[in-house]
Coordinates of C-alpha atoms and ligand atoms in Angstrom, one line a residue:
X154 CA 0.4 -45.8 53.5
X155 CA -0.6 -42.1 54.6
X156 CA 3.0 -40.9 53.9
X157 CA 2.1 -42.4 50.5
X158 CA -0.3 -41.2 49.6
X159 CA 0.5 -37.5 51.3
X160 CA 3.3 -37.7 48.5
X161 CA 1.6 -38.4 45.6
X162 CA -1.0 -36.0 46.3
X163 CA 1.6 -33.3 47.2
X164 CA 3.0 -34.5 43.3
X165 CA -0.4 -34.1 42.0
X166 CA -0.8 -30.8 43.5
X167 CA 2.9 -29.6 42.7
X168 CA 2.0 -30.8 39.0
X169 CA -1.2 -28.7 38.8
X170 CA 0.5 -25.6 40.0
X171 CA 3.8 -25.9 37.3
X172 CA 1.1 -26.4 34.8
X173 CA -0.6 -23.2 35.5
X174 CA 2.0 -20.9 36.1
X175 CA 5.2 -22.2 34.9
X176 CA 4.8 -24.4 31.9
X177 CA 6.1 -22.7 29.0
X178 CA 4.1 -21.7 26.6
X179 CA 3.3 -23.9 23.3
X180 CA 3.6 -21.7 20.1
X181 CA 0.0 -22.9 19.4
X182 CA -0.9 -21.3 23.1
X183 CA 0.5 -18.3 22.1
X184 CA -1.1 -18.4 18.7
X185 CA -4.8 -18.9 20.3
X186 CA -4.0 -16.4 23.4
X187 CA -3.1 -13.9 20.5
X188 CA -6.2 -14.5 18.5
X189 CA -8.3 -13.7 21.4
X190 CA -6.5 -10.7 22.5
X191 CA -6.7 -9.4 18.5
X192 CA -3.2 -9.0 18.1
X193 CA -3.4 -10.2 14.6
X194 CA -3.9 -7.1 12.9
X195 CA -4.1 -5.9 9.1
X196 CA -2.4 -4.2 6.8
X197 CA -3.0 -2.8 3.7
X198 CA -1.3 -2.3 0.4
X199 CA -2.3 -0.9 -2.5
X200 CA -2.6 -2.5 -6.0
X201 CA -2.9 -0.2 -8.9
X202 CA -3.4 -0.2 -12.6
X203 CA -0.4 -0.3 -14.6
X204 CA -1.5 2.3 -16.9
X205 CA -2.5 5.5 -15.3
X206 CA -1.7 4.4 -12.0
X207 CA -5.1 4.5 -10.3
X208 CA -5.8 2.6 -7.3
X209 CA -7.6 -0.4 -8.2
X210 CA -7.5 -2.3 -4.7
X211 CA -5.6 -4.0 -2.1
X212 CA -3.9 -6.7 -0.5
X213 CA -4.6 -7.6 2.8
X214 CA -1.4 -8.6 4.9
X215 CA -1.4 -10.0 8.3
X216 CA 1.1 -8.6 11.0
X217 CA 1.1 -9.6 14.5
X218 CA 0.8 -6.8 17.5
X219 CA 2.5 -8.6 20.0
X220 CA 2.7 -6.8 23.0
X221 CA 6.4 -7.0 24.0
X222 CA 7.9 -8.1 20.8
X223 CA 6.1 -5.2 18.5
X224 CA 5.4 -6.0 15.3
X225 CA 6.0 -9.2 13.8
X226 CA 6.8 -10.1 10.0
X227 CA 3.8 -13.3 8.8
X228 CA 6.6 -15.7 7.7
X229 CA 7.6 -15.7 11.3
X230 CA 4.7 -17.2 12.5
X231 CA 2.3 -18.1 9.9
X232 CA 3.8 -21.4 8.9
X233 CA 3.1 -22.4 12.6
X234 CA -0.4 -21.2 12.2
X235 CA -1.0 -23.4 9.4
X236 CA 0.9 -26.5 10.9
X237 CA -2.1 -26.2 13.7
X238 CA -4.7 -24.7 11.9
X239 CA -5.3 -21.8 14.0
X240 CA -4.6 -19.5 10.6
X241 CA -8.3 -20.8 9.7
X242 CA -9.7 -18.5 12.4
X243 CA -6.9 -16.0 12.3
X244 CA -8.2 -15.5 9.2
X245 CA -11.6 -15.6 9.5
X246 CA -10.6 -12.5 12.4
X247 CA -9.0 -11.0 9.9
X248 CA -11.6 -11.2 7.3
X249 CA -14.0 -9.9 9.5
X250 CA -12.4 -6.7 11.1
X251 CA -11.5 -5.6 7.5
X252 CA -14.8 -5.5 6.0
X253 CA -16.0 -3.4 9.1
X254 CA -13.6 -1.2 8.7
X255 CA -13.7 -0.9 5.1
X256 CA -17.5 -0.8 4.8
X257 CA -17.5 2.1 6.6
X258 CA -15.3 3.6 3.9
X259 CA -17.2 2.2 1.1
X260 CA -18.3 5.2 0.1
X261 CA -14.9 6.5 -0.9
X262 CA -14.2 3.2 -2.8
X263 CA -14.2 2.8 -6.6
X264 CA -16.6 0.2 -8.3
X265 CA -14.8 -3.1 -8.5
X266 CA -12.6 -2.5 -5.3
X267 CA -10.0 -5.8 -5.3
X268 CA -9.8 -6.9 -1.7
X269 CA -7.2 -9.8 -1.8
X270 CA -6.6 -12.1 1.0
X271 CA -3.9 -14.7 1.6
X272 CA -5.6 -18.1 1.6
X273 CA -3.9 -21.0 3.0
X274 CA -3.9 -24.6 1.9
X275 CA -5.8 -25.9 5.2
X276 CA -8.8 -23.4 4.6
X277 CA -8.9 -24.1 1.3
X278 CA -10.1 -28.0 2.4
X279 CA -12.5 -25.9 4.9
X280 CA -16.0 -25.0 4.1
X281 CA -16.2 -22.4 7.0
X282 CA -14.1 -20.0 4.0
X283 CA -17.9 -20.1 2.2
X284 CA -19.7 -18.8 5.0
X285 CA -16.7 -16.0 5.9
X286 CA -16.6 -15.3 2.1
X287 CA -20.2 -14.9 2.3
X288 CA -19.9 -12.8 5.3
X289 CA -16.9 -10.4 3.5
X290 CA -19.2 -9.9 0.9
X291 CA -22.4 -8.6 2.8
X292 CA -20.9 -5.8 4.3
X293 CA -20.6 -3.9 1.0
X294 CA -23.2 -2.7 -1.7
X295 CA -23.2 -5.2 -4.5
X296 CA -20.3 -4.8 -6.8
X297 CA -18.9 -2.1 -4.8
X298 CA -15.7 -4.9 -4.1
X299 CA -14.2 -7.8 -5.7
X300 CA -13.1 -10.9 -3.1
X301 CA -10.0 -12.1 -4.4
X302 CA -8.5 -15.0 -2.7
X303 CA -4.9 -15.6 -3.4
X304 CA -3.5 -18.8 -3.2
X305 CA 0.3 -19.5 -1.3
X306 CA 1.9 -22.2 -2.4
X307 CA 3.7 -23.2 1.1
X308 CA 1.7 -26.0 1.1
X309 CA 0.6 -28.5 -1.8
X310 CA -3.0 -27.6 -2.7
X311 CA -4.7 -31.3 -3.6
X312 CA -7.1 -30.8 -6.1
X313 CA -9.5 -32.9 -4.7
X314 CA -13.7 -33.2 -5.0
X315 CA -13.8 -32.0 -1.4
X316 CA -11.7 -28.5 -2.9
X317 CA -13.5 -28.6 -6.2
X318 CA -16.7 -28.4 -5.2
X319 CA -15.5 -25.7 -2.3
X320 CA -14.1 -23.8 -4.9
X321 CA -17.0 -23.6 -7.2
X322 CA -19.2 -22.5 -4.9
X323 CA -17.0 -19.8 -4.4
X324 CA -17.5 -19.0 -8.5
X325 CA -21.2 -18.7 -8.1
X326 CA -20.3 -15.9 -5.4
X327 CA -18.8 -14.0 -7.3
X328 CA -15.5 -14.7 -5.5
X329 CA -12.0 -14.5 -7.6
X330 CA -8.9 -16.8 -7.1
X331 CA -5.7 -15.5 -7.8
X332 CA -2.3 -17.7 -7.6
X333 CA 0.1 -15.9 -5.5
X334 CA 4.1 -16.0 -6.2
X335 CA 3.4 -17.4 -9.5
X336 CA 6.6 -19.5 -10.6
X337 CA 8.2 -20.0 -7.4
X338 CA 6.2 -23.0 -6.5
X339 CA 6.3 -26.8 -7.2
X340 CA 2.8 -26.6 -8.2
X341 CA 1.7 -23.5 -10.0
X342 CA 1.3 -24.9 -13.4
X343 CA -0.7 -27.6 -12.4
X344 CA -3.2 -25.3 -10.8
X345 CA -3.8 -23.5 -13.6
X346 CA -4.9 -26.8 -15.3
X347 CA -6.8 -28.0 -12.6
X348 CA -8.8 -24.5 -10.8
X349 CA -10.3 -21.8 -12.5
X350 CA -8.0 -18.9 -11.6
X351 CA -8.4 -15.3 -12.5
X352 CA -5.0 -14.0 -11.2
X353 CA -1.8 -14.6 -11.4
X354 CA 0.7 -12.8 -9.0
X355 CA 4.3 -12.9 -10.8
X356 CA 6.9 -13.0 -7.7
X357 CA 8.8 -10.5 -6.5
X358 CA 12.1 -12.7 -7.2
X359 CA 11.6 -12.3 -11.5
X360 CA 10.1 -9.0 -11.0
X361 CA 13.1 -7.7 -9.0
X362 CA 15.5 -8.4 -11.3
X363 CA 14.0 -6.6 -14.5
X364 CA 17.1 -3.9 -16.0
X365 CA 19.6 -6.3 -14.4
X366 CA 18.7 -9.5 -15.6
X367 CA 17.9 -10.5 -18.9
X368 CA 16.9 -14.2 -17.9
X369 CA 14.7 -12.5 -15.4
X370 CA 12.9 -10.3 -18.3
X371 CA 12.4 -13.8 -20.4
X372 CA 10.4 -15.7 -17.7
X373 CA 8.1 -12.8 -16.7
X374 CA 7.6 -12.0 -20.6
X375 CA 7.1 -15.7 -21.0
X376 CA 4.8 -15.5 -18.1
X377 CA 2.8 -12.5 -19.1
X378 CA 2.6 -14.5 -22.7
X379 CA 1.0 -17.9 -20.8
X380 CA -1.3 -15.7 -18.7
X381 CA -2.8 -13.4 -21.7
X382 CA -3.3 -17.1 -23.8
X383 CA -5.5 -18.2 -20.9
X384 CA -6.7 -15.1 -20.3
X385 CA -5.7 -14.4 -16.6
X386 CA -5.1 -11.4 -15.4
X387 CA -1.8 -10.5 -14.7
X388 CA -0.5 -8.5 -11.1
X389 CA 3.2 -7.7 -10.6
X390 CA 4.5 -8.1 -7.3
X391 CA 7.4 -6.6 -6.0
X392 CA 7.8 -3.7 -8.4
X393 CA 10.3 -1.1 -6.1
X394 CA 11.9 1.0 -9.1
X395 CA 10.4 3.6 -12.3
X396 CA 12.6 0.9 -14.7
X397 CA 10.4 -1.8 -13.5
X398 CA 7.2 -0.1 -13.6
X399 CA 8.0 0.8 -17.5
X400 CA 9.0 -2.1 -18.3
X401 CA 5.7 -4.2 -17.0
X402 CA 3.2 -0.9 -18.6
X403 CA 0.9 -2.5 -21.2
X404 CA 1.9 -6.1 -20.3
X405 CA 0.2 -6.6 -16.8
X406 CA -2.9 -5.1 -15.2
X407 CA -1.9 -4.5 -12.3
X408 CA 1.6 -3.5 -10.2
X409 CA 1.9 -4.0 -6.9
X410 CA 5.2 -3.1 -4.7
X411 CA 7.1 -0.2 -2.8
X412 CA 7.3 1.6 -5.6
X413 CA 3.3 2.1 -5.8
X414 CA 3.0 1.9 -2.0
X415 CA 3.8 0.3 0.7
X416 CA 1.8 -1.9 3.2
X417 CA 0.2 0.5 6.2
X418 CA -2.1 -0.2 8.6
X419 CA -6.2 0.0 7.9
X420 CA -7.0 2.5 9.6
X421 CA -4.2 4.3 7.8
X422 CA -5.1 3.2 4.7
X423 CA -8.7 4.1 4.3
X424 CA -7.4 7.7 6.0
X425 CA -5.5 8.2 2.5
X426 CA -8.8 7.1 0.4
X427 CA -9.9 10.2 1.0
X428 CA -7.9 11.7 -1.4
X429 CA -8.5 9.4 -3.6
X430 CA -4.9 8.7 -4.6
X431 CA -2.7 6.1 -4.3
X432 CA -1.5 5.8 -0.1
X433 CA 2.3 7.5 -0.2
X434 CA 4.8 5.3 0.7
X435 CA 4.9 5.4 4.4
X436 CA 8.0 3.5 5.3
X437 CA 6.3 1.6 7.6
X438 CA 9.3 -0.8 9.7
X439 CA 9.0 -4.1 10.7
X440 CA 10.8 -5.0 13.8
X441 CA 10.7 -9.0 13.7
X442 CA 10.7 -10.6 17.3
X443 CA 14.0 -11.3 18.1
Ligands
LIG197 P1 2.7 -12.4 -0.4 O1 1.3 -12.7 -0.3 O2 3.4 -12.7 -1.6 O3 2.8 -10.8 -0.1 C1 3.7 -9.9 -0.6 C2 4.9 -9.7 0.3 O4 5.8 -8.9 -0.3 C3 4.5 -8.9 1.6 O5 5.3 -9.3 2.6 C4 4.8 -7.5 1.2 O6 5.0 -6.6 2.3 C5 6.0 -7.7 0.4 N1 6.2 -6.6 -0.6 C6 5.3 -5.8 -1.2 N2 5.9 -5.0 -2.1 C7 7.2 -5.2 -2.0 C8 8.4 -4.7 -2.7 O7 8.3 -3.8 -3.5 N3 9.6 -5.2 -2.4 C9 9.7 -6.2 -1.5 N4 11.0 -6.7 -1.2 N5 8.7 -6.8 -0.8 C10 7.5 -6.3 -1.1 P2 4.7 -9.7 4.0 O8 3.6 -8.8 4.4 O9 5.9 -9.8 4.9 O10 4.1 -11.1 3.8 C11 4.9 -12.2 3.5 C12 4.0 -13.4 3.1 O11 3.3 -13.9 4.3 C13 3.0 -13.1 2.1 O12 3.5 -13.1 0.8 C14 2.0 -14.2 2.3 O13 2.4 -15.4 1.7 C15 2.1 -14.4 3.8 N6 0.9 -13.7 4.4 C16 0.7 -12.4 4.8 N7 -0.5 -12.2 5.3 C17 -1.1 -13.4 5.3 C18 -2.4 -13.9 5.8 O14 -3.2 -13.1 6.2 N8 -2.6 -15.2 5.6 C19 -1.7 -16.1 5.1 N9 -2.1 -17.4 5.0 N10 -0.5 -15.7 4.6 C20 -0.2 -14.4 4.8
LIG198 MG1 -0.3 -12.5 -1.4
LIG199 MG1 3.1 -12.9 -3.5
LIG200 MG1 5.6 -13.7 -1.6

């Protein structure tokens, strides 16, 4: 009976040990360790009017620090993030360090400055986004930015009262919605019938192909034509060439793409308000994990 029990305990013991030191880590671990080492870190890229070229705001786009990987692309890891929910306070992070940064900067910001985050589906069903919405927007003199949520489409956004009423709280704050990668989804059309959207993002697959592709230039005119009918404001995404930038003047607000600028870091970003000009593109390189 002692040897017994001497052997399970040595188990037990042997167990604790492999579970503190060598078990490998869950992408979820990773995910949480990350979030509390602030490795998720943002970047900015511009968004600018489509005639005249000033800058009218930004995107916010998440990239991940890692420490011996460098810098990682979002689709590598944030449809994990989402899958566990840990994007909800990866966001919320994210939110949070921008409008410090940025507030400090405020001064150096047009009226009406667009800050647009990615949303996902899971926070959208979340009523924490209020209070980090509400949050955003205290940091800044009133009006000085515009909150623009933009919606991914990774993941079936469900219209339901729970959303709705989410979402309509986020109206009387002044907060926008824009649908992100307009036309690629399984569901775009049917959010435009059931939320009350102010944006919509044309993707970067139609807008890409504009000069080379007539089919292309159909469905984003077509586009443009549905958006100006229900009076959404329209943002190109993905615009990397002069030919594309003509061809999309005085038919969307806004452009958005290398051509105009490309992602850099905040700090970098609110560096190059200073001049009041759009950020020059930077080149900045993305070395996915391999
Ligand atoms: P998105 O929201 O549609 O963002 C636009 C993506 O296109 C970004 O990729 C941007 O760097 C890239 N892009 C911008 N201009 C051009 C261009 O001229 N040509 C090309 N080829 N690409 C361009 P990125 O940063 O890798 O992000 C990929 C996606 O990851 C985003 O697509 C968004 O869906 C998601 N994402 C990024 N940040 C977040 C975040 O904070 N939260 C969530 N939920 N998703 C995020
Ligand atoms: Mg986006
Ligand atoms: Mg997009
Ligand atoms: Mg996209």
């Amino acid at each position: 009976l002692t040897i017994l029990m001497l052997l399970g305990f040595s188990l037990i013991i042997s167990l604790l040990v492999w579970w503190l030191l060598g078990r490998p880590r869950s992408m979820e671990g990773e995910l949480k360790r990350a979030l509390r080492a602030r490795e998720f870190v943002p970047y900015l890229q511009p968004l600018v009017a489509s005639d005249g070229g000033k800058l009218m705001g930004a995107e916010v786009l998440m990239r991940w620090q890692h420490p011996t990987c460098g810098l990682i692309r979002p689709d590598l890891f944030i449809p994990q993030a989402e899958e566990c929910g840990v994007i909800v306070p990866m966001t919320a992070q994210l939110m949070q360090t921008v409008a410090q940064q940025l507030a400090s900067w405020q001064d150096k910001l047009p009226d009406g400055f667009h800050i647009g985050f990615n949303i996902s589906a899971v926070h959208c069903r979340d009523f924490s986004l209020l209070a980090q919405c509400r949050a955003f927007l205290a940091h800044f003199i009133p009006g000085r930015v515009v909150l623009v949520l933009e919606l991914t489409e990774r993941e079936l956004l469900v219209a339901d009262p729970h959303t709705l009423s989410l979402f309509r709280q986020l109206d009387e704050m002044g907060v926008k919605l824009a649908i992100d990668d307009f036309g690629t989804g399984h569901s775009s059309l049917v959010y435009l019938q059931q939320f009350r959207v102010d944006y919509l993002k044309i993707d970067k697959s139609f807008i890409g192909r504009i000069g080379t592709e007539s089919l292309s230039e159909h469905i984003v005119d077509n586009v443009i034509d549905l958006g100006s009918r229900l009076g959404v404001a329209l943002i190109a995404e993905g615009v990397e060439t002069r030919q594309q930038a003509d061809y999309l003047r005085g038919k969307v607000a806004y452009l958005q793409g290398y051509l105009l600028g490309r992602p850099v870091p905040l700090p970098r970003f609110c560096g190059e308000l200073r001049s009041s000009a759009p950020p020059t593109p930077c080149g900045v390189e993305l070395a996915p994990c391999p």
